[in-house]
Short mmCIF file of C-alpha atoms in Angstrom, two decimals:
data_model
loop_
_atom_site.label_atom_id
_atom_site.label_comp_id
_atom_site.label_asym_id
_atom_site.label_seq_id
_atom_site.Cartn_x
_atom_site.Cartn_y
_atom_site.Cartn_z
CA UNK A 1 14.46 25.68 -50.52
CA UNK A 2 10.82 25.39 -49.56
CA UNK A 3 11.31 22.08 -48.50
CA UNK A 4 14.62 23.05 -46.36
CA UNK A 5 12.71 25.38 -44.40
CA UNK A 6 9.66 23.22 -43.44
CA UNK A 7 12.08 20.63 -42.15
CA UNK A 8 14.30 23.06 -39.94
CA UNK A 9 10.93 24.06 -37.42
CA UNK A 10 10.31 20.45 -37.37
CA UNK A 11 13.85 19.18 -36.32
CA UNK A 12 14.17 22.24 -34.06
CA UNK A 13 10.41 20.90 -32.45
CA UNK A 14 11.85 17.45 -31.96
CA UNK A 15 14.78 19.03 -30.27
CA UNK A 16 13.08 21.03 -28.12
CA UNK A 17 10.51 18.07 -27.60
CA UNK A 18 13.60 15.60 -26.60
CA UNK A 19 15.11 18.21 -24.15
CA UNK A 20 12.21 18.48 -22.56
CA UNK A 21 11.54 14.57 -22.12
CA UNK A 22 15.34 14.20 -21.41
CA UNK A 23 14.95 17.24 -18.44
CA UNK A 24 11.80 16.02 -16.99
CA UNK A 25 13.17 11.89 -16.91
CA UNK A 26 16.07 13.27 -14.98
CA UNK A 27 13.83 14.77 -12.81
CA UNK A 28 11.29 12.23 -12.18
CA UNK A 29 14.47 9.89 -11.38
CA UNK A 30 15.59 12.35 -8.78
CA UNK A 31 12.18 12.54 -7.53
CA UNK A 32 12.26 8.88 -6.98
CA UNK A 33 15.71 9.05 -5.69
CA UNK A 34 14.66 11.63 -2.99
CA UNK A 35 11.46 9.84 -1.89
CA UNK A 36 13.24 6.09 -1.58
CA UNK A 37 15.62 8.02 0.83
CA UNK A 38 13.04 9.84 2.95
CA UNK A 39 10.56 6.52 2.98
CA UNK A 40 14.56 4.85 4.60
CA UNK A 41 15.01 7.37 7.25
CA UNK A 42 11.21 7.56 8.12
CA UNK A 43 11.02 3.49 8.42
CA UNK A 44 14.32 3.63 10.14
CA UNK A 45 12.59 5.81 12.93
CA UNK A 46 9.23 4.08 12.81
CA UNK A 47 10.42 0.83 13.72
CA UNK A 48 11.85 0.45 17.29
CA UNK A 49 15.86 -0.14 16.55
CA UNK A 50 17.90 0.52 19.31
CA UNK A 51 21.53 2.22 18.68
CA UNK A 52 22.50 -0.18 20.35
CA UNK A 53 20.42 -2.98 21.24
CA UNK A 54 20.99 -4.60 24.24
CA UNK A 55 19.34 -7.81 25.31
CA UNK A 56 17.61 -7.44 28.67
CA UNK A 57 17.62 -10.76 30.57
CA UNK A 58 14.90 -10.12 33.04
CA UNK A 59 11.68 -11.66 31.06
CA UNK A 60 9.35 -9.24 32.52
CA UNK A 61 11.60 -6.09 31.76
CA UNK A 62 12.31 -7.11 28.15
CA UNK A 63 8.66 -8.00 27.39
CA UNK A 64 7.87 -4.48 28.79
CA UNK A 65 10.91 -2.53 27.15
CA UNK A 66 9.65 -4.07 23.51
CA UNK A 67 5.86 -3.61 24.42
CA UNK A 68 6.38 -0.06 24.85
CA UNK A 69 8.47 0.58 22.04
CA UNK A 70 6.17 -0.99 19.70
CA UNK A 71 3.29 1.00 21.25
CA UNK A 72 4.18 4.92 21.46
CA UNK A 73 7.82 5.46 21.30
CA UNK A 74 7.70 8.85 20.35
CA UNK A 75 9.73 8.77 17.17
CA UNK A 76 7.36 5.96 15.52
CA UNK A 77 4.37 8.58 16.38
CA UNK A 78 5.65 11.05 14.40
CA UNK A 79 7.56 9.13 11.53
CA UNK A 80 4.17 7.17 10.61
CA UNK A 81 2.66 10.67 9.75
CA UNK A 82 4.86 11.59 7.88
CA UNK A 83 5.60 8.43 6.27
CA UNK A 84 1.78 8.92 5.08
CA UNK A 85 2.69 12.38 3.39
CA UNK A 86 5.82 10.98 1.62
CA UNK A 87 3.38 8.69 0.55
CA UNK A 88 0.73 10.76 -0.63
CA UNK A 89 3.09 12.40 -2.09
CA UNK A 90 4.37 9.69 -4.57
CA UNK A 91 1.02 8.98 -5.39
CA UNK A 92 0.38 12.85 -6.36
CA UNK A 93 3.83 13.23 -8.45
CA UNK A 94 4.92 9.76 -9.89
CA UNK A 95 3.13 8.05 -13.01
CA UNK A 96 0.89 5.34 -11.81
CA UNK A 97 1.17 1.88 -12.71
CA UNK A 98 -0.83 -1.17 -13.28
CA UNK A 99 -4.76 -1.95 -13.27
CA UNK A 100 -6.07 -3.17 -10.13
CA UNK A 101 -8.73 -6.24 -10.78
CA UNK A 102 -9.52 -9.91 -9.87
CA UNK A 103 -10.66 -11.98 -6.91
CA UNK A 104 -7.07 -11.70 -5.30
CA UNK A 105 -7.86 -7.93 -4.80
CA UNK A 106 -11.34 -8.96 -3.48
CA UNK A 107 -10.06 -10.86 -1.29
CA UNK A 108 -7.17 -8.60 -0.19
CA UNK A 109 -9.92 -6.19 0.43
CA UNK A 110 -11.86 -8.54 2.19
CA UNK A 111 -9.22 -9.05 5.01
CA UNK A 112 -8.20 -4.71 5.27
CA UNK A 113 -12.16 -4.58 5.35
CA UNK A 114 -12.38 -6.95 8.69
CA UNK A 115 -9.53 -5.76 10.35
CA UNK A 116 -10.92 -2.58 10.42
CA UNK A 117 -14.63 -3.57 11.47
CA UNK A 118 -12.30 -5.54 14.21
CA UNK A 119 -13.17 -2.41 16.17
CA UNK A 120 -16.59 -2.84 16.72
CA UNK A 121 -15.99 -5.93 18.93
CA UNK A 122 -12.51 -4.64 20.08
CA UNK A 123 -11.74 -5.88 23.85
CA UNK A 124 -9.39 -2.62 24.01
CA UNK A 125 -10.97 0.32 22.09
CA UNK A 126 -8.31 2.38 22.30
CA UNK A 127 -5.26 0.07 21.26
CA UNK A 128 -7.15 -1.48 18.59
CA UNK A 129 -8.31 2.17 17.47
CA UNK A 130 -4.16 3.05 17.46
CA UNK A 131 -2.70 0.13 15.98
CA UNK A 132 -5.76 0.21 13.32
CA UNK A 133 -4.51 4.07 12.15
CA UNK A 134 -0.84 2.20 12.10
CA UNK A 135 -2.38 -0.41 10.05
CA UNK A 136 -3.97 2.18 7.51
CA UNK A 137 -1.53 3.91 7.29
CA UNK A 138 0.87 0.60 6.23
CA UNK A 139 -1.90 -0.44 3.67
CA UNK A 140 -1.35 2.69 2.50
CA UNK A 141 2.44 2.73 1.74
CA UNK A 142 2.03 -0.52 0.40
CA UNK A 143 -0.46 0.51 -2.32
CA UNK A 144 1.88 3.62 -3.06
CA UNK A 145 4.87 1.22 -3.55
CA UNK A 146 3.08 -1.58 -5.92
CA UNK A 147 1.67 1.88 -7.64
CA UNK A 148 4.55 3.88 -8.10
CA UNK A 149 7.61 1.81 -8.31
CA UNK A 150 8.68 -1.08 -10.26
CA UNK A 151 10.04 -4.22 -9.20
CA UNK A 152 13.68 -3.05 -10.01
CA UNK A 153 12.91 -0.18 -8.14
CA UNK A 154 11.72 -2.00 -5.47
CA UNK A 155 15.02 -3.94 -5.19
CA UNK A 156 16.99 -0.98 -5.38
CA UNK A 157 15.02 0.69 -2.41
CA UNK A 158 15.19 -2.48 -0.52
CA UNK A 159 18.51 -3.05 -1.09
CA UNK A 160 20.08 0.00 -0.03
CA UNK A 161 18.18 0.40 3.22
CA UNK A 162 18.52 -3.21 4.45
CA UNK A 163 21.89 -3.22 3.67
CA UNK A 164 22.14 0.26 5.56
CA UNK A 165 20.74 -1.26 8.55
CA UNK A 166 23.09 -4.51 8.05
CA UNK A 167 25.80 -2.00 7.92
CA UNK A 168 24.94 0.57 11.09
CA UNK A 169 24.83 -3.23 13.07
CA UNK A 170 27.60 -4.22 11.66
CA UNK A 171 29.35 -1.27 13.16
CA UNK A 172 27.21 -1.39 16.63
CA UNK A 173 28.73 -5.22 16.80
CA UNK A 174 32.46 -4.16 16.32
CA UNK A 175 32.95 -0.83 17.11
CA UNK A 176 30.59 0.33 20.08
CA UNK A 177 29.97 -2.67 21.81
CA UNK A 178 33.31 -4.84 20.56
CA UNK A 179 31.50 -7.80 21.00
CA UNK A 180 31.48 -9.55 17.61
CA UNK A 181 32.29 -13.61 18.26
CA UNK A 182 31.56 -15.12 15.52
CA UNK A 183 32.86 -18.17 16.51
CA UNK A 184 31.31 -18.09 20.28
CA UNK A 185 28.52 -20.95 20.30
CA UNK A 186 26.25 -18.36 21.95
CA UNK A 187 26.55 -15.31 19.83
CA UNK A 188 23.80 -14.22 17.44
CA UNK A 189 24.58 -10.97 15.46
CA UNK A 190 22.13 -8.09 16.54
CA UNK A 191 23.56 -4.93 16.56
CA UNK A 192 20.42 -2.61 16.48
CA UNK A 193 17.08 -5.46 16.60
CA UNK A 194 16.48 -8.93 18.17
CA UNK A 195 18.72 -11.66 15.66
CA UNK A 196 15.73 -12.98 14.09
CA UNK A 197 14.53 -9.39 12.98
CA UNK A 198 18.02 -8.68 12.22
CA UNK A 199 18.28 -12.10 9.67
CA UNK A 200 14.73 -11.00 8.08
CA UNK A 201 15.97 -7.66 6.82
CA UNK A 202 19.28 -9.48 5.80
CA UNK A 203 16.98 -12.64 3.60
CA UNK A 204 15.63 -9.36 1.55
CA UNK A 205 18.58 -7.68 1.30
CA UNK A 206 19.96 -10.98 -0.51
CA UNK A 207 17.43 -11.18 -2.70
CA UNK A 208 17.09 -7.50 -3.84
CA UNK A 209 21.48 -8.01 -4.50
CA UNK A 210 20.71 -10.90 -6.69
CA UNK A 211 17.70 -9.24 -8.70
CA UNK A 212 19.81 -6.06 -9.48
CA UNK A 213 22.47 -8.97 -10.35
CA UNK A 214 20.83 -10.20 -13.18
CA UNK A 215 19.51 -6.76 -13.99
CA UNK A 216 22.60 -4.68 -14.51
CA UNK A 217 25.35 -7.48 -14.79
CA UNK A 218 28.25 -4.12 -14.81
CA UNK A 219 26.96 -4.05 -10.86
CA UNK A 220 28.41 -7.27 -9.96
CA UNK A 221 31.49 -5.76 -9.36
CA UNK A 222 30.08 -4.37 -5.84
CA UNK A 223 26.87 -6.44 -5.44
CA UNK A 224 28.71 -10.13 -5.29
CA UNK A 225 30.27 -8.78 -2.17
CA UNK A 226 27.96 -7.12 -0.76
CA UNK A 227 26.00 -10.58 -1.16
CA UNK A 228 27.93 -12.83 0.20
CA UNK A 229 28.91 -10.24 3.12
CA UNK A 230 24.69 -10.38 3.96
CA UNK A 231 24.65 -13.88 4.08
CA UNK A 232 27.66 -13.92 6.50
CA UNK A 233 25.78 -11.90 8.98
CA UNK A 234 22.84 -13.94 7.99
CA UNK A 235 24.55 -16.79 9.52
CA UNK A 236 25.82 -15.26 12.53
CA UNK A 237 22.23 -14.55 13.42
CA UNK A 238 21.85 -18.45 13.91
CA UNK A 239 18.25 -17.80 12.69
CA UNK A 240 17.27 -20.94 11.28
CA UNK A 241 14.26 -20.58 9.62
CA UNK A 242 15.40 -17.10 7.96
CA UNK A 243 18.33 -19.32 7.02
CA UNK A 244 16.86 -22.24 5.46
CA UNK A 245 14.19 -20.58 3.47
CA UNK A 246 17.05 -18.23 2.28
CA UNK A 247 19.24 -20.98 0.80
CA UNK A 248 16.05 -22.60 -1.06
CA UNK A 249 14.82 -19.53 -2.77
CA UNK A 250 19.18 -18.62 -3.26
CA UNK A 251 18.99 -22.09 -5.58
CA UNK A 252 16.59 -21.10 -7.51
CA UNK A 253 17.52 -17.50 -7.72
CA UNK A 254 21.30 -18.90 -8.71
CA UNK A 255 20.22 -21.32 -10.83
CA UNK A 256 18.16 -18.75 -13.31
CA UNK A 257 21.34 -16.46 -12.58
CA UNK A 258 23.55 -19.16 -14.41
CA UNK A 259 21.31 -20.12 -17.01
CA UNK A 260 21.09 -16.53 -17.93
CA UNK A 261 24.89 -16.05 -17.72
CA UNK A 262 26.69 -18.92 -18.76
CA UNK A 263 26.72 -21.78 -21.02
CA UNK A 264 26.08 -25.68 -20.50
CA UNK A 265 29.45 -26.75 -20.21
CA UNK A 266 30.81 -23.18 -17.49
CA UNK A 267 27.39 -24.47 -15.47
CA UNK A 268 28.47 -27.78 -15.21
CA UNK A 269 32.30 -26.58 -14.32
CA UNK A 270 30.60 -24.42 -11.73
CA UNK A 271 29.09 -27.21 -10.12
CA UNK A 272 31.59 -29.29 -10.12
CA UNK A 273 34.15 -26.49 -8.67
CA UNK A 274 31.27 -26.40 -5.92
CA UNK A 275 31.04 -30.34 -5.23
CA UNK A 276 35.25 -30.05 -5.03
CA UNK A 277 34.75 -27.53 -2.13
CA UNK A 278 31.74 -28.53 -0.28
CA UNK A 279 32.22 -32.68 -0.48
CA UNK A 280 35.41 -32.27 1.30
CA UNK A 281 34.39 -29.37 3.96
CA UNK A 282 31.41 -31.70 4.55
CA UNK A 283 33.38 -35.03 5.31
CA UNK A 284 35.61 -32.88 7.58
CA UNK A 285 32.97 -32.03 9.65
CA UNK A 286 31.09 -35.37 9.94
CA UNK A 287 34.31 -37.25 10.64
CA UNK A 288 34.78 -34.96 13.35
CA UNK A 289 31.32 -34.84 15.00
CA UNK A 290 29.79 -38.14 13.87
CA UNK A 291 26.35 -38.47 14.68
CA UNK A 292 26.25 -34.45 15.72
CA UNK A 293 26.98 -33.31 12.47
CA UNK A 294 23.56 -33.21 11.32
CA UNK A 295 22.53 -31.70 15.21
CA UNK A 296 24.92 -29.12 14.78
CA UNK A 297 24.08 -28.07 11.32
CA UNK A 298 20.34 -27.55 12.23
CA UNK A 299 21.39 -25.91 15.09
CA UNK A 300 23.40 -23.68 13.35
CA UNK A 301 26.11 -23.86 16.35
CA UNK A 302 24.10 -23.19 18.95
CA UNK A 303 23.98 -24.53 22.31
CA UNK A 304 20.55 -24.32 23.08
CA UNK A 305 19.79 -27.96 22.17
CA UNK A 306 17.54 -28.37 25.00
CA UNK A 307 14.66 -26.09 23.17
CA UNK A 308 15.24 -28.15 19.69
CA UNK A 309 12.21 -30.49 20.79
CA UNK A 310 9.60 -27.71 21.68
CA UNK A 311 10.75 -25.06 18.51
CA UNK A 312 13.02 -23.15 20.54
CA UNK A 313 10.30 -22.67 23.34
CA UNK A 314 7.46 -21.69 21.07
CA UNK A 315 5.42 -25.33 21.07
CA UNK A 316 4.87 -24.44 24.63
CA UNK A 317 3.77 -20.29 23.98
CA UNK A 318 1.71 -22.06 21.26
CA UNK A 319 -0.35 -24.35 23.38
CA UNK A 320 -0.94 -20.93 25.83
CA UNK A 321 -2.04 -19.00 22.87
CA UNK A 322 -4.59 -21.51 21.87
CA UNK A 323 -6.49 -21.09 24.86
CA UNK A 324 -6.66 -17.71 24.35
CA UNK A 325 -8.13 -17.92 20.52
CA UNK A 326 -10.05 -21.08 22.31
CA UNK A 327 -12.19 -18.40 24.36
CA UNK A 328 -13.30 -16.35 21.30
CA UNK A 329 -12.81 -18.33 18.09
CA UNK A 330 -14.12 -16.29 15.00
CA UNK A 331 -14.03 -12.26 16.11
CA UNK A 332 -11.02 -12.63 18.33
CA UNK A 333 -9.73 -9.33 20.04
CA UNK A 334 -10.07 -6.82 17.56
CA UNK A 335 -7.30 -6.32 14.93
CA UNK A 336 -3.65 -6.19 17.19
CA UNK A 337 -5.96 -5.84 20.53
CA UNK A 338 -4.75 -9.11 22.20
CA UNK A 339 -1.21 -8.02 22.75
CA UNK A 340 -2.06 -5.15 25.65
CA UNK A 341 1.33 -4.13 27.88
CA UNK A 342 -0.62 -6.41 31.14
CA UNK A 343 -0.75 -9.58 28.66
CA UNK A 344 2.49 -9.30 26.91
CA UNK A 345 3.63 -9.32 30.55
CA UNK A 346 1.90 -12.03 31.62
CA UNK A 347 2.48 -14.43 28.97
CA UNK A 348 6.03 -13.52 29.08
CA UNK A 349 6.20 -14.28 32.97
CA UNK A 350 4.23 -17.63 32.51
CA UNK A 351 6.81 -18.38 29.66
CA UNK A 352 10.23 -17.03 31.15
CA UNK A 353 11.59 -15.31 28.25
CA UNK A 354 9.98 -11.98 26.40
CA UNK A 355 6.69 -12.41 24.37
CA UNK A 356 5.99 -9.59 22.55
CA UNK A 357 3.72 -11.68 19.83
CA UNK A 358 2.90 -14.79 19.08
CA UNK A 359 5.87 -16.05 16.62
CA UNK A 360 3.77 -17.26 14.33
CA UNK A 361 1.64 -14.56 12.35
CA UNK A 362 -1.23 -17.10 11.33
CA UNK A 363 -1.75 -17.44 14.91
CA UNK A 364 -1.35 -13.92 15.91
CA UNK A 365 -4.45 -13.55 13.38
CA UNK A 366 -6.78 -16.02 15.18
CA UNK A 367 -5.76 -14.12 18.18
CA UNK A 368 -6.81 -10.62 16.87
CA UNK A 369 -9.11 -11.22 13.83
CA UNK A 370 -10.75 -15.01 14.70
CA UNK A 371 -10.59 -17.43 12.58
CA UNK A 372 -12.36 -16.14 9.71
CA UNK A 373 -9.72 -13.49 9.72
CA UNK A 374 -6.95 -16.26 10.17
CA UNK A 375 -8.54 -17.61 7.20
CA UNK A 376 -8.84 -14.28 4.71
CA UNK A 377 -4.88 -13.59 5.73
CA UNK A 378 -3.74 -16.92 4.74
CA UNK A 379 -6.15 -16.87 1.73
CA UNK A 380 -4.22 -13.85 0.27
CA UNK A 381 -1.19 -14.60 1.11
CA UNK A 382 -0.91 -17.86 -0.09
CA UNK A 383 -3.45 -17.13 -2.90
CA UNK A 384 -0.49 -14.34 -4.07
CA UNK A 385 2.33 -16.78 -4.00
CA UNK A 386 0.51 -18.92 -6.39
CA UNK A 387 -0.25 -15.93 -8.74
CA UNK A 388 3.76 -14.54 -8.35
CA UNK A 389 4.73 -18.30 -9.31
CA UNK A 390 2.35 -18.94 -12.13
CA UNK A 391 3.90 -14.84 -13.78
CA UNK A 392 6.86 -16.28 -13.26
CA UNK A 393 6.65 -19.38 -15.16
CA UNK A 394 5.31 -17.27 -17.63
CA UNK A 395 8.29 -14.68 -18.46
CA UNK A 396 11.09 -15.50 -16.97
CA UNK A 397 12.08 -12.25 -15.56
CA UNK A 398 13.79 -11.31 -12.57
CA UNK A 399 11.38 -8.70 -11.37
CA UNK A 400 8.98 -11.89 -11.70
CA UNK A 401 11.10 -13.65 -9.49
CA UNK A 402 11.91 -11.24 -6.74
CA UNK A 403 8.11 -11.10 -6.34
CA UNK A 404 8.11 -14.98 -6.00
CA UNK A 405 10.33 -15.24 -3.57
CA UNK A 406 9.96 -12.26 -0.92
CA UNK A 407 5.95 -13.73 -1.26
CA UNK A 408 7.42 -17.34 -1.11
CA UNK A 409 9.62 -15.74 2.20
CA UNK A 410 6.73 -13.78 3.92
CA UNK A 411 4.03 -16.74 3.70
CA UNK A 412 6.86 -19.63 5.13
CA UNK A 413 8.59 -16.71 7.92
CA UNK A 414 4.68 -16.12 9.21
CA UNK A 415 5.47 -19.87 10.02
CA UNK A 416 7.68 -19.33 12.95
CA UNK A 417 7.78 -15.59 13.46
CA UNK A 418 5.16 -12.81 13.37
CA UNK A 419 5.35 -10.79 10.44
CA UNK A 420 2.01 -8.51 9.86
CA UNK A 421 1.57 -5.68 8.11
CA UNK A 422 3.68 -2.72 9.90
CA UNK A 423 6.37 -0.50 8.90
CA UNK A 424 8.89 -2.94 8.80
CA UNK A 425 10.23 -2.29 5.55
CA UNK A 426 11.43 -5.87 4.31
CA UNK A 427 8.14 -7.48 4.91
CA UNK A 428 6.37 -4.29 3.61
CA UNK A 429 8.20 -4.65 0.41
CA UNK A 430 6.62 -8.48 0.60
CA UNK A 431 3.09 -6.84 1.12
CA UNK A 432 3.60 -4.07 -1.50
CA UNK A 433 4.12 -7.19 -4.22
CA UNK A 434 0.55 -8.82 -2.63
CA UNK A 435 -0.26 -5.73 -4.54
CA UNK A 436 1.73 -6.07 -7.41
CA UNK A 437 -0.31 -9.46 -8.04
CA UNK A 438 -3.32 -8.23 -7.80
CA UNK A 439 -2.80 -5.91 -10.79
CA UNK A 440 -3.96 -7.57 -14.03
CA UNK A 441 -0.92 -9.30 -15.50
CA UNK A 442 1.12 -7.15 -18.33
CA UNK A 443 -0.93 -3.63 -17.09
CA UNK A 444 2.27 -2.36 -16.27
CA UNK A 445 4.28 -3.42 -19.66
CA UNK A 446 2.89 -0.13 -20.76
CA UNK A 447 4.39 2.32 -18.21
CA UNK A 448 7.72 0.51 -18.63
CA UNK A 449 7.81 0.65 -21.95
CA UNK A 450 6.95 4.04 -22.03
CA UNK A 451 9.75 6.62 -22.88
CA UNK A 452 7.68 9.68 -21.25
CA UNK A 453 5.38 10.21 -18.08
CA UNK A 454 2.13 10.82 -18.77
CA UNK A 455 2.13 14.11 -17.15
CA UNK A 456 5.22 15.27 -19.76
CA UNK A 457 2.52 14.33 -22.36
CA UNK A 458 0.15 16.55 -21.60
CA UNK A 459 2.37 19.11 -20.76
CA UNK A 460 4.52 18.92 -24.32
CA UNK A 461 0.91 18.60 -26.11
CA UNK A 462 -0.15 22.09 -24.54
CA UNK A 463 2.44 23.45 -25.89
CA UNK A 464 3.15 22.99 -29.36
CA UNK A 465 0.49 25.06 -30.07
CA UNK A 466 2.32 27.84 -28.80
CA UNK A 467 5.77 26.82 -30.54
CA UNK A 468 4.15 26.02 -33.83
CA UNK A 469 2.98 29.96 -33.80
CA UNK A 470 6.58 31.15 -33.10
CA UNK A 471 8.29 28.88 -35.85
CA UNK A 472 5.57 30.53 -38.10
CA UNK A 473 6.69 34.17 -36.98
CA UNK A 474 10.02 33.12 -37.24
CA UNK A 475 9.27 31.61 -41.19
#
């Protein structure tokens, strides 16, 4: 009897122990829920979309409309505040994750360090000074992501806000302005941003689909199509680069997808069901371009062959921009202080279409940090590729691999467009897993593992005290 009723308080504590951790993982969940939806809305606002866009022909007008919306439209001044609080807030309220060490933080520290000292030697005090607090402030929410949120959640945020975005253009394209074609030589899907912007936020939202994919297979029932609907639009942008680097990380991302899924003998009846579909749709079109096929396919349908030979007009902006990091070589003009509304104008006028930044982000470096800070940027990123890779390799996972490839994504894209560090969200995500890698590898095993926060912990330890005294009035 004894026995009996030493056992009852400590089933009832267990109870009242797993309640608790039940009640405060709900919460914590919906904590995470509620922040991933105010960091959407706030990048949403912070970024200059346009409901709708429209394309302004006049060179001079369009380099002036986009220089002043990057540089104080009024809803980016006060979303990046409070992007910073919802921030700040994560970092208060969710568990922490990871252990930050290593030479790829030293050298991530390294580059934020001499952007920011940019200022001393800043041609434009003021926009350097600006676009520095916008900088922070991105650093910032990139820390907060790697520290807070796990890959999966990651995906899930960037899912669900690119394919927001994908959606609101979607409905910009057909409904307001009616002027989807996809099958117009000359369209490129926009909707709310310029196509190639438009084709970035669509590669991530790919990737995060295929990630939760292999994560929760019960969500293929909504993701396949939600998939193959982004990589529609993806095409319809006519973005090439986004495109091809999409359909090389897609084979490898499909590949561990069907070695995961199926066996031997359904892979190789998958790719032959392929071959039987793509052999034939490719004859078709050689026999009926001939020597174009190949022209047409890199073109993606575009008419624009004239600009094939100088990278669709940016082998010419290059040569410009050269001259420019020519003149001051290793400070350059202080971190984002090259691009002032009188240059952007300028170069776009000399160029004839709209030049908001260099389309190429190594080069956009030279331009504002020299070439030592050309150097640190492409040290880290590339430096983080390698490390994503080499975790990869090692586990197998598909939080390994989403890293991979948005790093794999964010060092080629800086190729041919500009993608820094700004509150972009897609290439933020990319920045917030430059983070991720520069945690020491397995650190964060232990949070996922976990079955209760920290904070629970501590709270559940101070009391038992307290419960142990009332199960002993109660005895």
């Amino acid at each position: 009897m004894s026995v009996a009723m030493q056992t009852r308080p400590a089933v009832a504590s267990q109870n009242i122990e797993e309640t608790a951790v039940a009640r405060e993982s709900h919460k914590l969940r919906w904590n995470k829920i509620l922040c991933g939806i105010a960091l959407g809305i706030c990048f949403w606002f912070s970024v200059p979309y346009q409901f709708p866009y429209i394309q302004e022909r006049d060179p001079k007008l369009a380099a002036a409309v986009e220089s002043q919306a990057y540089a104080g439209s009024i809803s980016r001044q006060i979303a990046m505040p409070i992007l910073f609080c919802i921030g700040a807030y994560m970092l208060w309220r969710l568990p922490r994750r990871g252990n930050f060490r290593g030479r790829l933080m030293a050298l991530s520290l390294m580059y934020v360090g001499w952007a920011v000292l940019s200022i001393t030697w800043s041609a434009d005090f003021s926009i350097t000074g600006k676009r520095l607090i916008v900088f922070a402030i991105n650093a910032f929410l990139a820390f907060v992501i790697a520290r807070t949120l796990s890959m999966i959640e990651m995906a899930l945020l960037g899912f669900f806000a690119t394919a927001g975005v994908a959606l609101i253009a979607l409905y910009v394209e057909t409904v307001k302005l009616a002027e989807l074609a996809p099958f117009d030589p000359d369209y490129r899907f926009m909707g709310v941003t310029t196509a190639n912007y438009m084709a970035m936020s669509l590669v991530v939202c790919v990737f995060c689909a295929l990630t939760l994919i292999e994560h929760r297979r019960r969500w293929a029932l909504w993701l396949v199509p939600s998939s193959l609907l982004a990589l529609t639009l993806l095409l319809l942008t006519r973005s090439r680069v986004s495109t091809v680097i999409v359909l090389l990380m897609l084979a490898i991302m499909l590949n561990k997808l069907a070695r995961d899924t199926f066996t031997p003998h359904v892979r190789a009846m998958v790719i032959l069901g392929c071959l039987a579909v793509v052999l034939p749709a490719a004859i078709y079109v050689v026999g009926r371009n001939g020597s174009g096929a190949a022209q047409m396919a890199f073109m993606m349908g575009r008419n624009d062959t004239e600009n094939t030979s100088n990278l669709s007009n940016r082998a010419p902006l290059w040569a410009e921009l050269m001259e420019s990091v020519e003149r001051s070589p290793w400070l350059g003009a202080g971190y984002d202080g090259f691009w002032t509304p009188a240059r952007v104008e300028s170069i776009s006028a000399d160029q004839g279409w709209a030049v908001p930044h260099a389309h190429n982000t190594y080069l956009d470096q030279a331009l504002s940090l020299g070439v030592f800070g050309a150097l640190l940027y492409a040290a880290m990123v590339w430096s983080a590729v390698v490390v994503a890779w080499r975790r990869f390799r090692k586990d197998n996972s598909p939080e390994s691999l989403l890293a991979a490839v948005l790093l794999t994504w964010l060092a080629l894209e800086g190729l041919a467009e500009s993608v820094p560090l700004d509150p972009y969200l897609p290439t933020l995500l990319a920045y917030a897993c430059i983070a991720k890698m520069c945690m020491a590898e397995g650190s964060e095993d232990s949070v996922d593992n976990e079955p209760e926060p920290e904070p629970l912990r501590e709270r559940l330890a101070a009391s038992r005290p307290r419960e142990l005294l009332l199960q002993g009035r109660g005895r």
